[in-house]
Coordinates of C-alpha atoms in Angstrom, one line a residue:
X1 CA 81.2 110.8 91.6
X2 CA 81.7 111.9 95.6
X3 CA 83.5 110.4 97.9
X4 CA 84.8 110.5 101.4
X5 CA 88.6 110.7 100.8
X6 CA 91.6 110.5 103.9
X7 CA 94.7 112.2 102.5
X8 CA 97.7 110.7 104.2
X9 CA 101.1 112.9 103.1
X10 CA 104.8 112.3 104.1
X11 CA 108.4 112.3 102.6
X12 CA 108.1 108.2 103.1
X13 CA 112.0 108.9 103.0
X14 CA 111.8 105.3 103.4
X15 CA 108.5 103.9 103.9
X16 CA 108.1 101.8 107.2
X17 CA 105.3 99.6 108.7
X18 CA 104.6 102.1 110.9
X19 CA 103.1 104.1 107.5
X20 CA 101.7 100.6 106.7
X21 CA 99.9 99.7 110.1
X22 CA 98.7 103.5 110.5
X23 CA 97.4 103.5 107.3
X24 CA 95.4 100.2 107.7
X25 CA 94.1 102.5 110.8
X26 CA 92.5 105.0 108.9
X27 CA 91.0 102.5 106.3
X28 CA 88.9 100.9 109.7
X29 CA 87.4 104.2 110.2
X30 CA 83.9 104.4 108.8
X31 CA 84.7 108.2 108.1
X32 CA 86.7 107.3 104.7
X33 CA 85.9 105.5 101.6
X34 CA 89.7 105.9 100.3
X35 CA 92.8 106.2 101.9
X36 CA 94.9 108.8 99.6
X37 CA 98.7 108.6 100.4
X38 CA 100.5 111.7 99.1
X39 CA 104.4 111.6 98.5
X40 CA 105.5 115.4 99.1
X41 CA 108.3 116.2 97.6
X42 CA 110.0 118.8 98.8
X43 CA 108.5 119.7 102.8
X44 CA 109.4 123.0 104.2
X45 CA 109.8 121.4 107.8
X46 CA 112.3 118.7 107.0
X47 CA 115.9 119.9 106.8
X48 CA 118.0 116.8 106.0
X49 CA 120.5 117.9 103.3
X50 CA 119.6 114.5 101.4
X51 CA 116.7 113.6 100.6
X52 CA 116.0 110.0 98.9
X53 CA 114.7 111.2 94.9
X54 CA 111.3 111.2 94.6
X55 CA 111.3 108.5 91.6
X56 CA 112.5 106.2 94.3
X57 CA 110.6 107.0 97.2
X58 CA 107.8 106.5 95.4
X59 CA 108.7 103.2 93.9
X60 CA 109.1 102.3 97.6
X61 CA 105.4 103.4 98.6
X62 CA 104.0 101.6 95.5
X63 CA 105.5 98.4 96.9
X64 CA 104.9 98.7 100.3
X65 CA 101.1 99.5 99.7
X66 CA 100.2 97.3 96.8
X67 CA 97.4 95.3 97.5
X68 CA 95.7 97.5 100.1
X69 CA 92.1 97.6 99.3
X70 CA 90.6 101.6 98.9
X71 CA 94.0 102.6 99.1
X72 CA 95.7 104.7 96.1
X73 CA 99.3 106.9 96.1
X74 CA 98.8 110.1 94.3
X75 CA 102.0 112.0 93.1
X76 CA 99.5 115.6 93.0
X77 CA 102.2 117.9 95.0
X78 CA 104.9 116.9 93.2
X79 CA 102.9 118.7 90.5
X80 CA 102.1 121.8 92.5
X81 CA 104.9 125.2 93.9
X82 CA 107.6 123.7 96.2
X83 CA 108.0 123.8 98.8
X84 CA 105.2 121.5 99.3
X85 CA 102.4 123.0 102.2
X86 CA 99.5 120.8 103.0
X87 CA 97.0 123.8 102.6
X88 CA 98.7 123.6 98.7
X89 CA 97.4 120.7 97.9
X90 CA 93.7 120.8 99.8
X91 CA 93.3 124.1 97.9
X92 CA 94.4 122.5 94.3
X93 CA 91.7 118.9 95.5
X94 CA 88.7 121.6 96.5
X95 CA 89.4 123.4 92.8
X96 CA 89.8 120.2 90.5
X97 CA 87.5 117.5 92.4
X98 CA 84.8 120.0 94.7
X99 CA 82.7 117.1 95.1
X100 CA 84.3 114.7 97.8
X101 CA 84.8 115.4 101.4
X102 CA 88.6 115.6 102.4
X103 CA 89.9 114.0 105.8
X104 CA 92.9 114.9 106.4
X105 CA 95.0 111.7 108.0
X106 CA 97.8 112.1 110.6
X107 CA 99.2 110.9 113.6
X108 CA 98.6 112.2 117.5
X109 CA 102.3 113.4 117.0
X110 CA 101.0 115.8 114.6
X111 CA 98.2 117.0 116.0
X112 CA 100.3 118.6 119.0
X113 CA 102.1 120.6 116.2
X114 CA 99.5 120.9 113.8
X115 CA 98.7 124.7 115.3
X116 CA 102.3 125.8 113.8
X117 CA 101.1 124.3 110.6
X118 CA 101.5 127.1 107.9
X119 CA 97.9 127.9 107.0
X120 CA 96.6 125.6 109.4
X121 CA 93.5 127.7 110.0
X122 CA 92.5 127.3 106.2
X123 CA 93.1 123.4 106.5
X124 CA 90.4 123.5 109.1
X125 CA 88.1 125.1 107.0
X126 CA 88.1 123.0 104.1
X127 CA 88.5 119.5 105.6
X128 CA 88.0 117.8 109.1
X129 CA 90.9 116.2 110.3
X130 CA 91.2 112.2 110.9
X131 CA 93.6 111.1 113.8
X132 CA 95.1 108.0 114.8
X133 CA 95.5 107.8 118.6
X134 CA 96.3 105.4 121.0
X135 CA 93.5 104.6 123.2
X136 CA 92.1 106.4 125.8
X137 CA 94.2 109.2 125.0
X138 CA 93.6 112.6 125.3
X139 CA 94.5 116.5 124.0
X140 CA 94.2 118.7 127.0
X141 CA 97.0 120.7 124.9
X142 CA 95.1 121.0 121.5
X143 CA 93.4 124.3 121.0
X144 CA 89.3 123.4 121.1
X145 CA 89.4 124.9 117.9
X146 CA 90.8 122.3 116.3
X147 CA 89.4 119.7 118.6
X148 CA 86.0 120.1 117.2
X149 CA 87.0 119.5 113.7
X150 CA 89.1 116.5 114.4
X151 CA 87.9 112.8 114.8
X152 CA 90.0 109.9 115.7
X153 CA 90.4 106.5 115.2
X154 CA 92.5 104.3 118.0
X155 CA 95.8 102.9 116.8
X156 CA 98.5 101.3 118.5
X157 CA 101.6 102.7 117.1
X158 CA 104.8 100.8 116.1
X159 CA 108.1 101.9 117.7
X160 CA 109.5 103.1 114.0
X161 CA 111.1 106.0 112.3
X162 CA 112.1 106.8 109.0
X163 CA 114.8 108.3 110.3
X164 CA 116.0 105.1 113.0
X165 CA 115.9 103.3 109.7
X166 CA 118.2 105.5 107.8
X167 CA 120.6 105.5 110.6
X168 CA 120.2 101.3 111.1
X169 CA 120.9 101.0 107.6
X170 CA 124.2 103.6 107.9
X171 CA 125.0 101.2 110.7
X172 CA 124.8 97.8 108.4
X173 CA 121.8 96.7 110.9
X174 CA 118.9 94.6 109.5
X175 CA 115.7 96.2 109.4
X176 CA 113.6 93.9 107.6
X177 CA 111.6 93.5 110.9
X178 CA 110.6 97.3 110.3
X179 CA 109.9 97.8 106.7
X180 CA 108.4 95.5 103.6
X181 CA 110.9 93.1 101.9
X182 CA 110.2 94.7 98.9
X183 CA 110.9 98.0 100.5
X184 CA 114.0 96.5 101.4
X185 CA 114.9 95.3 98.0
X186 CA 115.0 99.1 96.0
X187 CA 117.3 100.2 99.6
X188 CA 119.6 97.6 98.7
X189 CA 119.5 97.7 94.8
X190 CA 119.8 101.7 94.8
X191 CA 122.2 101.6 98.4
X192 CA 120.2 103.9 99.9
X193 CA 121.6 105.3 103.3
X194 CA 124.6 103.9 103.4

């Protein structure tokens, strides 16, 4: 069986509403069928020393997204050579399941990077790209290249970073305006960041 399937990859190092609410974004485009969230394990572009284990990062994003219809977490790159390239796991999806169509989900941050992305050229070939904008934005500064392989969807992003999270939490701030109470459960109970 085919499908149209976004793939939405992070470190989720914790998961925030802002993953939530973009998320929900992609789901309203009529591009996808199913919204695949993929926990990388070890990306080459993050250089924290600590990184949150992977057990418990994904026990984060399987609360936070529970009950999102057409929405799934998928642990593939943990599976595949670290570090963990996005052109990895598009190549290992194309090989074991050739017969959906691949989106691949990020935000309008990205996009302005995505030309330093290793393999990025390869990504284009084998999957369009889905991106979450605010609207009436626009990409003067994106390569046409990747312009016309890229669709978007408008979404108003929430002021909220993984990493503003960590250090609120270093801080003894509350963030349970920022992040799922159940999210904020397994940081207390495993005393994440602090």
């Amino acid at each position: 069986m085919s499908g149209r399937i976004g793939l939405f990859g992070g470190t989720f190092d914790p998961v925030h509403n802002g993953h939530i609410s973009i998320a929900q974004s992609f789901l309203q485009s009529d591009l996808i069928d199913e919204l695949w969230v993929l926990l990388t394990p070890y990306p080459p572009h993050k250089t924290r020393e600590f990184q949150t284990p992977y057990e418990i990062r994904l026990e984060m994003l399987e609360k936070a997204f529970s009950g999102i219809s057409n929405l799934s977490i998928k642990t593939i790159e943990n599976e595949l050579p670290k570090p963990s390239y996005s052109v990895q796991t598009i190549r290992y999806l194309k090989e074991h399941l050739p017969d959906n169509t691949y989106f691949y989900c990020m935000g309008e941050d990205s996009l302005a990077k995505f030309h330093t992305w290793k393999y990025y050229e390869e990504i284009l070939e084998e999957c369009e790209l889905l991106v979450a904008q605010r609207p009436g934005e626009t990409h003067k500064d994106v390569e046409d290249k990747i312009l016309q392989r890229t669709h978007f969807v408008d979404h108003t992003p929430l002021d909220v970073s993984s990493s503003g999270i960590r250090e609120k939490v270093a801080a003894g701030i509350s963030i349970t305006d920022r992040v799922p109470e159940e999210v904020v459960k397994v940081i207390e109970k495993e005393q994440l960041y602090s």
